[in-house]
Short mmCIF file of C-alpha atoms in Angstrom, two decimals:
data_model
loop_
_atom_site.label_atom_id
_atom_site.label_comp_id
_atom_site.label_asym_id
_atom_site.label_seq_id
_atom_site.Cartn_x
_atom_site.Cartn_y
_atom_site.Cartn_z
CA MET A 103 -8.61 -19.19 12.57
CA SER A 104 -6.66 -21.91 10.79
CA PRO A 105 -3.17 -22.37 9.37
CA LEU A 106 -2.94 -21.01 5.84
CA ASN A 107 -2.89 -23.63 3.10
CA ASN A 108 -1.08 -23.42 -0.21
CA ASP A 109 -4.39 -23.27 -2.09
CA TYR A 110 -4.84 -19.62 -1.07
CA GLY A 111 -4.00 -16.69 -3.31
CA THR A 112 -3.25 -13.58 -1.24
CA ALA A 113 -3.61 -9.96 -2.27
CA ILE A 114 -1.80 -7.32 -0.20
CA VAL A 115 -3.24 -3.79 -0.23
CA LEU A 116 -0.83 -1.00 0.76
CA GLN A 117 -1.90 2.56 1.57
CA GLY A 118 0.14 5.69 1.06
CA GLY A 119 1.28 7.64 4.09
CA GLY A 120 4.84 8.91 3.76
CA ALA A 121 6.93 8.03 6.79
CA LEU A 122 4.05 6.00 8.23
CA GLY A 123 4.94 3.39 5.63
CA ALA A 124 7.56 2.03 8.03
CA TYR A 125 4.59 0.40 9.76
CA GLU A 126 4.00 -1.64 6.57
CA LEU A 127 7.50 -3.07 6.88
CA GLY A 128 6.71 -4.29 10.39
CA VAL A 129 3.48 -5.96 9.29
CA LEU A 130 5.09 -7.56 6.23
CA LYS A 131 8.05 -8.79 8.27
CA ALA A 132 5.65 -10.61 10.61
CA LEU A 133 3.64 -11.96 7.65
CA TYR A 134 6.69 -13.46 5.94
CA GLU A 135 8.09 -14.85 9.20
CA GLU A 136 4.82 -16.46 10.25
CA ARG A 137 4.29 -18.04 6.82
CA PRO A 138 7.56 -19.66 5.68
CA GLY A 139 7.85 -19.64 1.90
CA PHE A 140 5.01 -17.13 1.55
CA LYS A 141 4.59 -15.31 -1.76
CA PRO A 142 1.61 -13.04 -2.45
CA ALA A 143 -0.32 -13.40 -5.68
CA VAL A 144 -1.23 -9.71 -5.95
CA ILE A 145 0.14 -6.47 -4.48
CA THR A 146 -1.54 -3.10 -4.99
CA GLY A 147 -0.10 0.11 -3.62
CA VAL A 148 -0.36 3.88 -3.65
CA SER A 149 2.42 6.40 -2.91
CA ILE A 150 4.73 4.93 -0.23
CA GLY A 151 2.66 1.76 -0.64
CA ALA A 152 3.66 1.69 -4.32
CA ILE A 153 7.33 1.92 -3.34
CA THR A 154 6.82 -0.91 -0.85
CA ALA A 155 5.03 -2.96 -3.51
CA ALA A 156 7.90 -2.47 -5.98
CA VAL A 157 10.52 -3.56 -3.46
CA LEU A 158 8.44 -6.46 -2.17
CA ALA A 159 7.81 -7.88 -5.65
CA GLY A 160 11.07 -6.90 -7.35
CA ALA A 161 13.77 -6.93 -4.68
CA LYS A 162 17.19 -7.92 -6.02
CA GLY A 163 17.60 -10.09 -2.94
CA ASP A 164 15.35 -11.12 -0.07
CA PRO A 165 12.25 -8.86 -0.14
CA ILE A 166 12.04 -8.22 3.60
CA GLN A 167 15.77 -7.52 3.86
CA ALA A 168 15.42 -5.09 0.95
CA LEU A 169 12.51 -3.31 2.67
CA ASP A 170 14.56 -3.17 5.85
CA GLN A 171 17.39 -1.55 3.90
CA LEU A 172 14.92 0.87 2.30
CA TRP A 173 13.68 2.16 5.63
CA ARG A 174 16.69 1.90 7.92
CA GLU A 175 19.38 2.95 5.43
CA LYS A 176 17.69 4.94 2.67
CA LEU A 177 14.66 6.72 4.10
CA THR A 178 15.76 7.41 7.67
CA VAL A 179 16.83 11.05 7.93
CA LEU A 180 19.85 11.69 10.16
CA PRO A 181 21.39 15.04 11.10
CA PRO A 182 24.59 16.03 9.26
CA LEU A 183 27.10 15.09 11.96
CA PRO A 184 30.87 14.51 11.70
CA PRO A 185 32.01 10.86 11.46
CA PHE A 186 33.45 10.83 14.99
CA PHE A 187 30.13 11.82 16.54
CA PRO A 188 28.55 9.02 18.62
CA SER A 189 26.09 6.91 16.62
CA ALA A 190 23.74 6.93 19.61
CA TYR A 191 23.14 10.68 19.25
CA HIS A 192 19.38 10.10 18.89
CA HIS A 193 19.16 9.13 22.55
CA PHE A 194 19.91 12.69 23.65
CA ALA A 195 19.04 14.84 20.58
CA PRO A 196 15.74 16.76 20.96
CA ARG A 197 12.91 14.65 19.51
CA LYS A 198 11.27 17.65 17.83
CA PHE A 199 14.57 18.48 16.11
CA GLU A 200 14.86 14.96 14.72
CA GLN A 201 11.25 14.92 13.57
CA SER A 202 11.71 18.11 11.54
CA LEU A 203 14.83 17.01 9.63
CA GLY A 204 12.79 15.72 6.70
CA VAL A 205 11.77 19.28 5.80
CA MET A 206 15.22 19.86 4.31
CA GLY A 207 15.20 16.64 2.30
CA ASN A 208 15.49 12.87 2.45
CA PRO A 209 18.62 11.29 0.93
CA GLY A 210 16.73 8.24 -0.30
CA MET A 211 13.61 9.95 -1.60
CA TYR A 212 13.67 13.71 -2.27
CA GLN A 213 15.93 16.75 -2.22
CA LEU A 214 15.23 20.46 -1.94
CA ARG A 215 15.08 22.32 -5.24
CA PRO A 216 17.35 25.42 -5.13
CA GLN A 217 14.59 27.45 -6.77
CA SER A 218 12.40 26.79 -3.73
CA LEU A 219 14.71 29.03 -1.71
CA TYR A 220 14.92 32.08 -3.97
CA ALA A 221 11.76 31.87 -6.18
CA PRO A 222 9.36 29.37 -4.61
CA LEU A 223 6.25 30.61 -6.44
CA LEU A 224 7.79 30.11 -9.88
CA GLY A 225 8.14 26.36 -9.54
CA THR A 226 5.57 23.56 -9.33
CA SER A 227 7.14 21.72 -6.41
CA ILE A 228 9.37 22.20 -3.40
CA TYR A 229 11.52 19.10 -3.91
CA ASP A 230 12.63 16.85 -6.74
CA THR A 231 12.57 13.05 -6.61
CA ALA A 232 15.93 12.17 -8.18
CA PRO A 233 17.05 10.39 -4.96
CA LEU A 234 14.04 8.05 -5.19
CA ARG A 235 15.01 7.02 -8.71
CA ARG A 236 18.47 6.08 -7.43
CA THR A 237 16.99 4.16 -4.49
CA LEU A 238 14.65 2.16 -6.70
CA ALA A 239 17.44 1.38 -9.16
CA GLU A 240 19.61 0.09 -6.31
CA LEU A 241 16.97 -2.11 -4.67
CA VAL A 242 14.60 -3.23 -7.42
CA ASP A 243 15.15 -5.55 -10.38
CA LEU A 244 12.65 -4.45 -13.04
CA GLU A 245 12.63 -7.85 -14.73
CA LYS A 246 11.76 -9.55 -11.46
CA LEU A 247 9.14 -6.90 -10.69
CA ASN A 248 7.43 -7.52 -14.02
CA ASN A 249 8.03 -11.24 -14.51
CA GLY A 250 8.46 -12.61 -11.00
CA GLY A 251 5.02 -14.18 -10.68
CA ILE A 252 3.41 -11.45 -8.54
CA ARG A 253 0.67 -9.26 -10.04
CA VAL A 254 1.53 -5.64 -9.18
CA ALA A 255 -0.60 -2.51 -9.70
CA VAL A 256 0.17 1.01 -8.47
CA GLY A 257 -2.18 3.98 -8.66
CA ALA A 258 -1.54 7.57 -9.78
CA THR A 259 -3.78 10.56 -10.55
CA ASN A 260 -3.73 12.14 -14.01
CA VAL A 261 -3.26 15.86 -13.37
CA GLY A 262 -4.91 16.96 -16.60
CA THR A 263 -7.95 14.66 -16.61
CA SER A 264 -8.31 13.90 -12.85
CA ASP A 265 -8.64 10.19 -13.73
CA VAL A 266 -6.96 7.49 -11.69
CA LYS A 267 -4.54 5.23 -13.54
CA TYR A 268 -3.32 1.87 -12.28
CA PHE A 269 -0.01 0.90 -13.79
CA ASP A 270 0.00 -2.88 -14.03
CA ASN A 271 2.65 -5.48 -14.81
CA VAL A 272 0.13 -7.57 -16.79
CA VAL A 273 -1.69 -6.38 -19.90
CA ASP A 274 -5.39 -6.02 -19.11
CA ASN A 275 -7.60 -3.92 -21.35
CA ASP A 276 -10.43 -4.02 -18.80
CA VAL A 277 -8.43 -1.87 -16.35
CA ASP A 278 -7.03 0.72 -18.77
CA ASN A 279 -3.63 -0.90 -19.04
CA ASP A 280 -1.91 -1.64 -22.31
CA GLU A 281 1.76 -1.62 -21.34
CA GLY A 282 2.05 -4.77 -19.26
CA ARG A 283 5.07 -3.44 -17.38
CA VAL A 284 5.62 -1.32 -14.29
CA SER A 285 8.50 1.15 -14.56
CA PHE A 286 10.32 3.25 -12.00
CA GLU A 287 8.52 6.30 -13.42
CA ASP A 288 5.17 4.61 -12.66
CA ILE A 289 6.23 4.06 -9.06
CA ILE A 290 7.44 7.64 -8.69
CA ALA A 291 4.23 8.95 -10.30
CA SER A 292 2.20 7.11 -7.68
CA GLY A 293 4.04 8.99 -4.93
CA SER A 294 4.24 12.44 -6.54
CA LEU A 295 2.33 14.28 -3.82
CA PRO A 296 1.96 18.03 -4.49
CA PRO A 297 3.11 20.61 -3.70
CA GLY A 298 6.12 18.84 -2.23
CA PHE A 299 6.87 16.60 -5.20
CA PRO A 300 6.73 17.46 -8.90
CA MET A 301 4.39 15.95 -11.46
CA THR A 302 5.82 12.82 -13.06
CA LYS A 303 5.42 12.38 -16.80
CA VAL A 304 4.50 8.90 -18.02
CA ASN A 305 3.75 8.26 -21.69
CA GLY A 306 3.11 11.95 -22.31
CA ASP A 307 0.75 12.48 -19.36
CA ASP A 308 1.48 14.19 -16.05
CA TYR A 309 0.67 12.40 -12.80
CA TRP A 310 0.38 13.21 -9.13
CA ASP A 311 0.02 10.96 -6.08
CA GLY A 312 -2.62 8.24 -6.41
CA GLY A 313 -3.81 8.97 -2.89
CA LEU A 314 -5.41 12.18 -4.12
CA PHE A 315 -8.01 9.96 -5.78
CA SER A 316 -8.06 6.91 -3.53
CA ASN A 317 -5.48 6.03 -0.90
CA THR A 318 -6.65 2.44 -0.42
CA PRO A 319 -6.32 0.49 -3.70
CA LEU A 320 -8.84 -2.17 -2.68
CA SER A 321 -10.85 -2.35 -5.90
CA PRO A 322 -7.84 -3.08 -8.14
CA ALA A 323 -6.72 -5.74 -5.66
CA LEU A 324 -10.11 -7.45 -5.82
CA ASN A 325 -10.20 -7.21 -9.62
CA ARG A 326 -6.78 -8.76 -10.02
CA LEU A 327 -7.34 -11.38 -7.35
CA GLU A 328 -10.39 -12.59 -9.28
CA GLU A 329 -8.16 -13.25 -12.28
CA ILE A 330 -5.78 -15.50 -10.32
CA GLU A 331 -6.26 -19.25 -10.69
CA THR A 332 -6.56 -20.38 -7.07
CA ASP A 333 -8.98 -22.36 -4.91
CA LYS A 334 -9.40 -19.63 -2.27
CA ARG A 335 -8.72 -15.93 -2.03
CA GLU A 336 -7.40 -13.83 0.83
CA LEU A 337 -7.03 -10.08 1.33
CA VAL A 338 -4.47 -8.46 3.64
CA VAL A 339 -5.10 -4.72 3.96
CA ILE A 340 -2.74 -2.40 5.86
CA GLU A 341 -4.22 0.94 6.91
CA LEU A 342 -1.75 3.64 7.98
CA PHE A 343 -3.85 6.61 9.02
CA PRO A 344 -5.71 6.64 12.37
CA ARG A 345 -9.46 7.08 12.39
CA GLU A 346 -9.57 8.42 15.93
CA ILE A 347 -7.12 10.85 17.56
CA PRO A 348 -7.28 13.55 20.24
CA ILE A 349 -8.85 16.79 18.99
CA PRO A 350 -6.02 19.09 17.74
CA ASP A 351 -5.21 22.07 19.96
CA ASN A 352 -2.47 23.74 17.89
CA LEU A 353 -1.91 24.59 14.22
CA PRO A 354 0.68 21.86 13.45
CA ASP A 355 -1.72 19.24 14.81
CA VAL A 356 -4.56 20.78 12.80
CA MET A 357 -2.50 20.49 9.60
CA ASN A 358 -1.51 16.93 10.46
CA ARG A 359 -5.11 15.90 11.10
CA MET A 360 -6.25 17.57 7.87
CA VAL A 361 -3.82 15.39 5.92
CA GLN A 362 -4.92 12.30 7.85
CA LEU A 363 -8.58 12.90 7.04
CA GLN A 364 -7.74 13.45 3.38
CA PHE A 365 -6.00 10.10 3.07
CA THR A 366 -7.85 7.96 5.61
CA ASN A 367 -9.77 5.13 3.99
CA ARG A 368 -13.30 6.36 3.23
CA LEU A 369 -14.63 2.84 3.35
CA LYS A 370 -14.52 1.20 6.77
CA LEU A 371 -13.29 -2.25 5.94
CA ASP A 372 -14.72 -5.00 8.09
CA GLU A 373 -16.29 -8.43 7.92
CA LYS A 374 -19.63 -6.99 6.82
CA LEU A 375 -18.12 -5.70 3.59
CA PHE A 376 -16.70 -9.07 2.61
CA GLU A 377 -19.85 -10.87 3.76
CA THR A 378 -21.89 -8.62 1.46
CA VAL A 379 -19.54 -9.26 -1.47
CA ASN A 380 -19.67 -13.00 -0.86
CA ASP A 381 -23.48 -12.95 -0.62
CA PHE A 382 -23.58 -11.22 -4.00
CA VAL A 383 -21.19 -13.75 -5.57
CA GLU A 384 -23.12 -16.71 -4.18
CA LEU A 385 -26.37 -15.22 -5.49
CA VAL A 386 -24.85 -14.95 -8.98
CA GLU A 387 -23.67 -18.56 -8.72
CA ARG A 388 -27.19 -19.75 -7.84
CA ILE A 389 -28.70 -17.74 -10.68
CA ASP A 390 -26.13 -19.14 -13.08
CA LYS A 391 -27.11 -22.71 -12.20
CA SER A 392 -30.74 -21.98 -13.03
CA VAL A 393 -30.03 -20.40 -16.42
CA ASP A 394 -30.32 -22.74 -19.41
CA PRO A 395 -26.89 -23.50 -20.93
CA ASN A 396 -28.18 -22.36 -24.33
CA ASP A 397 -29.81 -19.16 -23.09
CA PRO A 398 -28.54 -16.17 -25.14
CA ILE A 399 -28.09 -14.18 -21.92
CA ARG A 400 -24.93 -16.18 -21.30
CA GLN A 401 -23.33 -14.34 -24.23
CA GLU A 402 -24.14 -10.90 -22.83
CA GLU A 403 -21.03 -9.02 -21.70
CA GLY A 404 -22.75 -7.90 -18.49
CA TYR A 405 -23.62 -11.47 -17.58
CA LYS A 406 -20.07 -12.63 -18.30
CA LYS A 407 -18.70 -9.92 -16.00
CA LEU A 408 -21.07 -10.96 -13.21
CA ARG A 409 -19.84 -14.55 -13.46
CA LYS A 410 -16.21 -13.42 -13.20
CA HIS A 411 -16.61 -12.24 -9.60
CA LYS A 412 -15.12 -14.52 -6.96
CA LYS A 413 -15.55 -14.81 -3.21
CA ILE A 414 -13.12 -13.51 -0.62
CA ASP A 415 -12.58 -16.45 1.71
CA ALA A 416 -10.32 -14.74 4.25
CA ALA A 417 -9.49 -11.16 5.14
CA SER A 418 -7.14 -9.41 7.56
CA ILE A 419 -7.28 -5.66 8.07
CA ILE A 420 -4.27 -4.41 10.02
CA ARG A 421 -4.83 -0.85 11.27
CA ALA A 422 -1.87 1.17 12.47
CA ASN A 423 -2.09 1.28 16.24
CA LEU A 424 0.34 4.19 16.53
CA ARG A 425 0.50 6.61 19.40
CA HIS A 426 -0.31 10.19 18.43
CA GLU A 427 3.33 11.34 18.32
CA LEU A 428 4.05 8.83 15.52
CA THR A 429 1.24 9.85 13.15
CA ASN A 430 3.09 12.65 11.33
CA ALA A 431 3.66 11.40 7.77
CA GLY A 432 6.61 13.77 7.34
CA ASP A 433 8.57 12.48 10.33
CA PHE A 434 11.39 10.30 8.95
CA SER A 435 13.46 10.41 12.13
CA LYS A 436 15.30 7.28 13.22
CA ALA A 437 13.42 6.82 16.50
CA SER A 438 9.99 7.23 14.89
CA ILE A 439 10.74 4.85 12.03
CA GLU A 440 12.10 2.20 14.39
CA GLU A 441 9.03 2.44 16.61
CA ARG A 442 6.62 2.25 13.68
CA ILE A 443 8.34 -0.89 12.39
CA GLU A 444 8.12 -2.49 15.83
CA VAL A 445 4.46 -1.54 16.34
CA GLY A 446 3.55 -2.89 12.89
CA TYR A 447 5.28 -6.16 13.68
CA GLN A 448 3.58 -6.53 17.05
CA ASP A 449 0.13 -5.57 15.70
CA ALA A 450 0.43 -8.23 12.98
CA VAL A 451 1.60 -10.92 15.39
CA GLU A 452 -1.19 -10.11 17.86
CA GLN A 453 -3.73 -10.31 15.05
CA LYS A 454 -2.30 -13.75 14.15
CA ILE A 455 -1.20 -12.78 10.67
CA GLY A 456 0.23 -16.29 10.25
CA GLU A 457 -3.29 -17.68 10.11
CA TYR A 458 -6.11 -16.81 7.77
CA THR A 459 -9.19 -15.09 9.15
CA PRO A 460 -12.28 -16.49 7.43
CA THR A 461 -15.10 -14.12 6.55
CA LYS A 462 -18.21 -14.70 8.67
CA LYS A 463 -19.92 -16.59 5.87
CA GLU A 464 -16.93 -18.89 5.41
CA LEU A 465 -16.57 -19.37 9.16
CA ALA A 466 -20.23 -20.41 9.46
CA ARG A 467 -19.75 -22.90 6.65
CA VAL A 468 -16.69 -24.41 8.37
CA LYS A 469 -18.62 -24.84 11.60
CA VAL A 470 -21.50 -26.58 9.81
CA MET A 471 -19.15 -28.98 8.07
#
């Protein structure tokens, strides 16, 4: 590993995962602390990852302070206690009680729809997301989000067509984007997980959570990173859902594991993946050198697309090393959020997030030189 140089363009990939997203704050806090003056080139996110991406790229103030405010002030669910009650209540309140508070709503994200109580089958969701709109408006400057020098893309699933849509703050016809701006509705659409949250309408279409299609927006990160003018490219991927847990022995744990399996990254990201990609890119580069400059094949669209691909020189995959009790995506309790933030921070520091981790191919080249 080596200190990161300014000639690197970094793409951050953020999964969805509800309350597990507090772990992303911990990782990002370590990343920004370990790399003074750091600014990513690309951020892609889904669901809670889309909310994190919006705050990180468009925060009205310091991005990490804004994310801290998001989690510790907006998304933490506290019991409705009188003002004189001790603030340290969580030290003696039953943990299970705290963990279940989010069922009744989250002041910074969602609130119970009255219809859910008297006619639940007549609606299309249990909650509405008006609180999230207020939270985003308070923390995020849309002009900065769209013109602040960070490429942002957030994914949502079209309910009617089952297609995935990546809302992007740069116009790019190759990725089904013609708006060139990310709106609050785009962010909310990315996190509209049914049946809890309602469909979100964007430009006449209805959208649900992007994680229903793909919870790890790696491909859009790679595509956008290739378009960035930079000498070297780095990926930082944060995975929230555990791959291995104890076998469930009760129904709540069965339901929790079912959700985890649905949203766990299908593709096991490791050095082999990036080595394979880099081998492919280097092969294209060698072929390109052997093709005559006047050969008509150079004008073929397929050939042009092949030449656009760029190598990934460094990659860090931070996987949430959470104990089993912290893996419930619906647990927005104060103690759980605080612990996830701390674990994310420690995991990133231990993995030396302040340094870049070369792919095996790049590491071999460094050793030879």
